[in-house]
Short mmCIF file of C-alpha atoms in Angstrom, two decimals:
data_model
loop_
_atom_site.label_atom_id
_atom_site.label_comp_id
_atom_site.label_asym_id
_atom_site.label_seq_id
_atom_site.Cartn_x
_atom_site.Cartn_y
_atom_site.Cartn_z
CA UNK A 1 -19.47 11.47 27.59
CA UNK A 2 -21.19 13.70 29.93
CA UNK A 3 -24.83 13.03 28.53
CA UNK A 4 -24.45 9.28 29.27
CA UNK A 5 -23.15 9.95 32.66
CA UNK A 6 -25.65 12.05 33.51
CA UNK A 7 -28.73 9.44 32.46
CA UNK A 8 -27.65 7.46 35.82
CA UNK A 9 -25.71 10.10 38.59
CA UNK A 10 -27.52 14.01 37.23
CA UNK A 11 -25.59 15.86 39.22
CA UNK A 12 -22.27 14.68 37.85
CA UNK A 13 -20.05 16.96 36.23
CA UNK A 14 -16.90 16.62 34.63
CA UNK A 15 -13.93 18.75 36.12
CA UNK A 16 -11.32 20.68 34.09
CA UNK A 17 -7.89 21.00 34.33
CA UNK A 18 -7.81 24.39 36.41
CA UNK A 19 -11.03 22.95 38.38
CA UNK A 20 -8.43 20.03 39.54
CA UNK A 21 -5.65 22.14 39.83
CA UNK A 22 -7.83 24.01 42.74
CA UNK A 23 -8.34 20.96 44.56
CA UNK A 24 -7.02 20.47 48.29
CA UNK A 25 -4.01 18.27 47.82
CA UNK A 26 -5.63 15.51 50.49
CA UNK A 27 -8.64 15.36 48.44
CA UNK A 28 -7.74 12.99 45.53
CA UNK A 29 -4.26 11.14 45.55
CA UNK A 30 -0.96 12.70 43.70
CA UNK A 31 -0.93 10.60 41.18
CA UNK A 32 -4.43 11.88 39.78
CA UNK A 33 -3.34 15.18 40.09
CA UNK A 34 -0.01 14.18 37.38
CA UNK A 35 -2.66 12.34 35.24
CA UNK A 36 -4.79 15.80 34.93
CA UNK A 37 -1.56 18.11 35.18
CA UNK A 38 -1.09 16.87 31.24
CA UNK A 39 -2.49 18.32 28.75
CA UNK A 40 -2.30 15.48 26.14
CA UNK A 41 -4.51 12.45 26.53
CA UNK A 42 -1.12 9.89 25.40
CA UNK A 43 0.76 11.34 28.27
CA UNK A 44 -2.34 10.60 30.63
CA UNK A 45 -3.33 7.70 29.32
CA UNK A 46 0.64 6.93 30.65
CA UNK A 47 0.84 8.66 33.32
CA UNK A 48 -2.64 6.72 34.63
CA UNK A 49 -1.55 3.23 33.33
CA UNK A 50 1.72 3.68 35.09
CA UNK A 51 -0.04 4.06 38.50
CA UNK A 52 -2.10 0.41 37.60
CA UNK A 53 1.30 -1.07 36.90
CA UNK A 54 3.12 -0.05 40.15
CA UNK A 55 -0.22 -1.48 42.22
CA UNK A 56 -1.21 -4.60 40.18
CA UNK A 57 0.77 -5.13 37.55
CA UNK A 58 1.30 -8.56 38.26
CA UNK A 59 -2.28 -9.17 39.41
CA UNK A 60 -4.39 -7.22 36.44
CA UNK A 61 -1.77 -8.04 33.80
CA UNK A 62 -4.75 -8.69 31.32
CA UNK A 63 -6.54 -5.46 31.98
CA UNK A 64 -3.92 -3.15 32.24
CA UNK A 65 -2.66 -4.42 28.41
CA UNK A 66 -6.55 -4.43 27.13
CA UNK A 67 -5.95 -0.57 28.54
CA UNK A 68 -2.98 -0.10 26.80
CA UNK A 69 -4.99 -0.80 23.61
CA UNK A 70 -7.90 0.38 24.19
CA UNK A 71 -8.27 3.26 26.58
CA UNK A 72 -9.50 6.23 24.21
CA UNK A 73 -10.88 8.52 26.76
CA UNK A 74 -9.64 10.03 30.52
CA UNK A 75 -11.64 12.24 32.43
CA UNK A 76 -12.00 13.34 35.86
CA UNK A 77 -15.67 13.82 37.81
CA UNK A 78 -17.60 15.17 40.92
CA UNK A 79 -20.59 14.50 42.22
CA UNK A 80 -21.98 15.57 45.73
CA UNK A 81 -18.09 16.09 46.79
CA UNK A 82 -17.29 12.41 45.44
CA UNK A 83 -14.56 12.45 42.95
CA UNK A 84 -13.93 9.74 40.30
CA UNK A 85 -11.89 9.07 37.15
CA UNK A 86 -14.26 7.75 34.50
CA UNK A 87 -12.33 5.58 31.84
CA UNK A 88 -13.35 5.09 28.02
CA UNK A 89 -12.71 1.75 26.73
CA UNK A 90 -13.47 0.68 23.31
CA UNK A 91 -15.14 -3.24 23.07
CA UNK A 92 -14.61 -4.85 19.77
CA UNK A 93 -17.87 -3.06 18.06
CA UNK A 94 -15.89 0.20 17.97
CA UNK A 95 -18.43 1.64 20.82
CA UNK A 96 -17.16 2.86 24.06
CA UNK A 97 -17.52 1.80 27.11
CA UNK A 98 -17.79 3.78 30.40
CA UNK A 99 -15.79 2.61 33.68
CA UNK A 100 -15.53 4.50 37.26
CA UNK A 101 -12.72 4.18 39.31
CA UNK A 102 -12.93 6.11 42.89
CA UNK A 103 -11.43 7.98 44.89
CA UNK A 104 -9.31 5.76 47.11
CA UNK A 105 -8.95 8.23 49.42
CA UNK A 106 -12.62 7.81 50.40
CA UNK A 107 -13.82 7.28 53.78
CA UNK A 108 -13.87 3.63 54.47
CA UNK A 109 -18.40 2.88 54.67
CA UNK A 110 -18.97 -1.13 55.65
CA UNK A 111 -19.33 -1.64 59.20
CA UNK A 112 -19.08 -5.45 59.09
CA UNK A 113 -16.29 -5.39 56.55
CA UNK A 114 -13.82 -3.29 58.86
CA UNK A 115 -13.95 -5.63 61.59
CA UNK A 116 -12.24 -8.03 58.93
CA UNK A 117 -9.74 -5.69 56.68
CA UNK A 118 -6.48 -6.04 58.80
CA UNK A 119 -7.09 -9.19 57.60
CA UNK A 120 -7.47 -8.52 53.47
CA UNK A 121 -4.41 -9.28 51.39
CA UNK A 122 -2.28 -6.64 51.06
CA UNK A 123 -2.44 -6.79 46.75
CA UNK A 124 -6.11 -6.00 47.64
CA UNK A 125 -6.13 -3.44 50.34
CA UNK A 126 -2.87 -1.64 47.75
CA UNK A 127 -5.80 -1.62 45.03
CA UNK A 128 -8.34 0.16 47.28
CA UNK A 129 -6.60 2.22 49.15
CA UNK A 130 -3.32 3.32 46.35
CA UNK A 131 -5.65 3.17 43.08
CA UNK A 132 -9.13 3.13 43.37
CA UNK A 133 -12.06 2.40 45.39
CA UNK A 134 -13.70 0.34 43.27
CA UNK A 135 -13.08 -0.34 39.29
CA UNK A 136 -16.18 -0.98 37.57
CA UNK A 137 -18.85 -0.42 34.38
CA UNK A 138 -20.60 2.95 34.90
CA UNK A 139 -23.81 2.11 33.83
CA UNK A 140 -24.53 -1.30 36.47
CA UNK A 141 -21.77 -0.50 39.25
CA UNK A 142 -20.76 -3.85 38.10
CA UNK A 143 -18.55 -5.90 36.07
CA UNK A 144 -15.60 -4.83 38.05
CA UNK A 145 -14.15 -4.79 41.83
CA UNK A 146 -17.37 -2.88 43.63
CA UNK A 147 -16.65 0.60 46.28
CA UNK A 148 -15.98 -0.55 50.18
CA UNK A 149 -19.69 1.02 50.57
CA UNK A 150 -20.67 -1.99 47.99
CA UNK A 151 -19.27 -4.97 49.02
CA UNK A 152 -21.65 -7.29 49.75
CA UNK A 153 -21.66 -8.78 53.42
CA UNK A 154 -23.29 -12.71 52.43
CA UNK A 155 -25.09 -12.91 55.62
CA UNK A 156 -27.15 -10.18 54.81
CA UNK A 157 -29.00 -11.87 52.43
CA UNK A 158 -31.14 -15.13 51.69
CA UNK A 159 -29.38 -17.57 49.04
CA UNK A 160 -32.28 -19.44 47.46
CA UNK A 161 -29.47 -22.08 46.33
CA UNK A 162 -28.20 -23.28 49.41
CA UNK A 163 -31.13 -25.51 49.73
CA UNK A 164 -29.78 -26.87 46.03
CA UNK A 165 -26.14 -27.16 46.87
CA UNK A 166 -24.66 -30.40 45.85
CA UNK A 167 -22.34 -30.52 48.36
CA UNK A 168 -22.47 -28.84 51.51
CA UNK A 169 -22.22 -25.58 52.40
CA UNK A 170 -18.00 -24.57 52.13
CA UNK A 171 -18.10 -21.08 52.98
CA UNK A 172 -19.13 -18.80 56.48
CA UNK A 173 -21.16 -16.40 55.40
CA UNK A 174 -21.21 -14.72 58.76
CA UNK A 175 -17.41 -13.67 57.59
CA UNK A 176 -17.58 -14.03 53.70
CA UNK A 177 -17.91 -10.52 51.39
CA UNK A 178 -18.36 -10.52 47.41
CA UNK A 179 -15.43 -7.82 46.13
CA UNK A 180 -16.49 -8.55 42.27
CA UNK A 181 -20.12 -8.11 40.83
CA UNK A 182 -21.40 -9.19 37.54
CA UNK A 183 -24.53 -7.42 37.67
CA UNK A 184 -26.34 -10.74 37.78
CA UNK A 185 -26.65 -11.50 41.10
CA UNK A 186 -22.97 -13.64 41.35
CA UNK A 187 -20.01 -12.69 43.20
CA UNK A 188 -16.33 -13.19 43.95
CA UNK A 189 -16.40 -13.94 47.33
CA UNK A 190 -13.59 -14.04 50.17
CA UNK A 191 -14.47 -15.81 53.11
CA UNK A 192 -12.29 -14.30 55.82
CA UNK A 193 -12.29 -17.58 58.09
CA UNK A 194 -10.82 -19.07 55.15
CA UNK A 195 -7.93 -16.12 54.32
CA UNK A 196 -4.95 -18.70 54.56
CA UNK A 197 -6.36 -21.32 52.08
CA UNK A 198 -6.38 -21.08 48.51
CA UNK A 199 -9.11 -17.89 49.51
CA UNK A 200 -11.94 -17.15 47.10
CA UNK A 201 -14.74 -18.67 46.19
CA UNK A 202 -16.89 -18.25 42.87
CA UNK A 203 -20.45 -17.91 44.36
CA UNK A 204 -23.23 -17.80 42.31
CA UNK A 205 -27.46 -16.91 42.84
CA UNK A 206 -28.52 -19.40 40.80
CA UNK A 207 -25.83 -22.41 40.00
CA UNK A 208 -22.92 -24.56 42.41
CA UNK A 209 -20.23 -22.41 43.66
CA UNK A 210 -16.59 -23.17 43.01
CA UNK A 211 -14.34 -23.18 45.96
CA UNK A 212 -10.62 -22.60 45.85
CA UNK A 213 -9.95 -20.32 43.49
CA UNK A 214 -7.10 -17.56 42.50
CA UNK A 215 -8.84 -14.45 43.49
CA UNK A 216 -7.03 -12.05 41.20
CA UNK A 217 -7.15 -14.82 38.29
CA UNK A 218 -10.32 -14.11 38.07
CA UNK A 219 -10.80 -10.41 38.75
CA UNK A 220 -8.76 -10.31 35.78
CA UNK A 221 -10.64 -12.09 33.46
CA UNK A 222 -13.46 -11.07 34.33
CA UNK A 223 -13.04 -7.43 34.31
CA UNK A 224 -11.53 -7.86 30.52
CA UNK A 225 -14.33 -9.56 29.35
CA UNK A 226 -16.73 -6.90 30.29
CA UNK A 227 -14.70 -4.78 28.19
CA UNK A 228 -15.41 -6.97 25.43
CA UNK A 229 -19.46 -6.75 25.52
#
């Protein structure tokens, strides 16, 4: 594990048990400190998937059982005083895959996002701020629900296909931010003068978006079929 990891972060490092034991009880949350307080990986592989059930088990039903099945490795990492658990999943070719989850104890980085996240559902700010910040493939920082530092702020950028929208425009971006990446440019986006409605919106680089969907519907799926590539 630690070769691939260290072909995109170097300075990561993976921690051992007595290296975690050390830790400053405010620096990662108490339920990563039972995961890595077991010696056997079946007792942290349940000890870990227990924490995703009491946050979203209702709203990552698909990913948590795809976990169940499929989670072969558990380990805990630092890098430059950052602290992550890196997951092991196994797609369907019998090769694993590599996926972060933060520290949700991190400081909270995105300026234009904090003047919105009173706002945020509370099954999303749970995720960030009980489980992880972020949940995503290693390799891209994608395919998953991005870091707070990553969420991308829509106004920021130019979207080539506005001009080729079929419709008009449905979304602010002045107060819309894409939580999921695919790694190709498209987003699932929340547009925060929009919370009450039906309140995400698929929003793609290079196709129509599609308005009105279930936000965690499709954080779901998605996530579990990057596990499958």
């Amino acid at each position: 594990m630690i070769t691939f990891l260290q072909k995109y972060r170097k300075e990561i490092n993976l921690l051992t048990k007595e290296e975690i034991a050390d830790l400053s009880p405010s620096t990662i949350p108490d339920y990563w400190i039972s995961v890595f307080q077991a010696d056997a990986f079946s007792e942290r592989k349940s000890r870990l998937l227990a924490a995703w059930n009491n946050v979203v088990a209702e709203e990552m039903s698909i990913t948590i059982s795809y976990l169940t099945d499929y989670l072969v490795e558990i380990e805990m990492v630092e890098w430059n005083g950052f602290y992550s658990i890196i997951y092991g999943v196994q797609n369907p070719m019998n090769e694993v895959l590599y996926y972060e989850g933060r520290n949700p104890l991190d400081s909270f980085n995105n300026d234009e996002l904090k003047r919105y996240w009173s706002q945020t559902p509370a099954s999303i700010i749970r995720f960030y701020s009980e489980l992880h910040n972020g949940f995503y493939y290693y390799a891209s920082e994608s395919m998953g629900l991005v870091p707070v530092e990553e969420i991308c702020y829509l106004d920021d950028y130019e979207w080539g296909i506005v001009d080729d929208l079929e419709k008009p425009l449905a979304i602010r971006f002045s107060s819309s931010f894409g939580f999921f990446a695919n790694g190709m440019g498209d987003h699932v986006v929340i547009d925060y003068s929009q919370i009450h409605q039906k309140w995400a919106t698929l929003w793609f680089h290079d196709d129509q978006p599609t308005y009105g969907i279930e936000f965690w519907d499709v954080i779901d799926e998605w996530t579990t079929i990057g596990f499958q590539v």
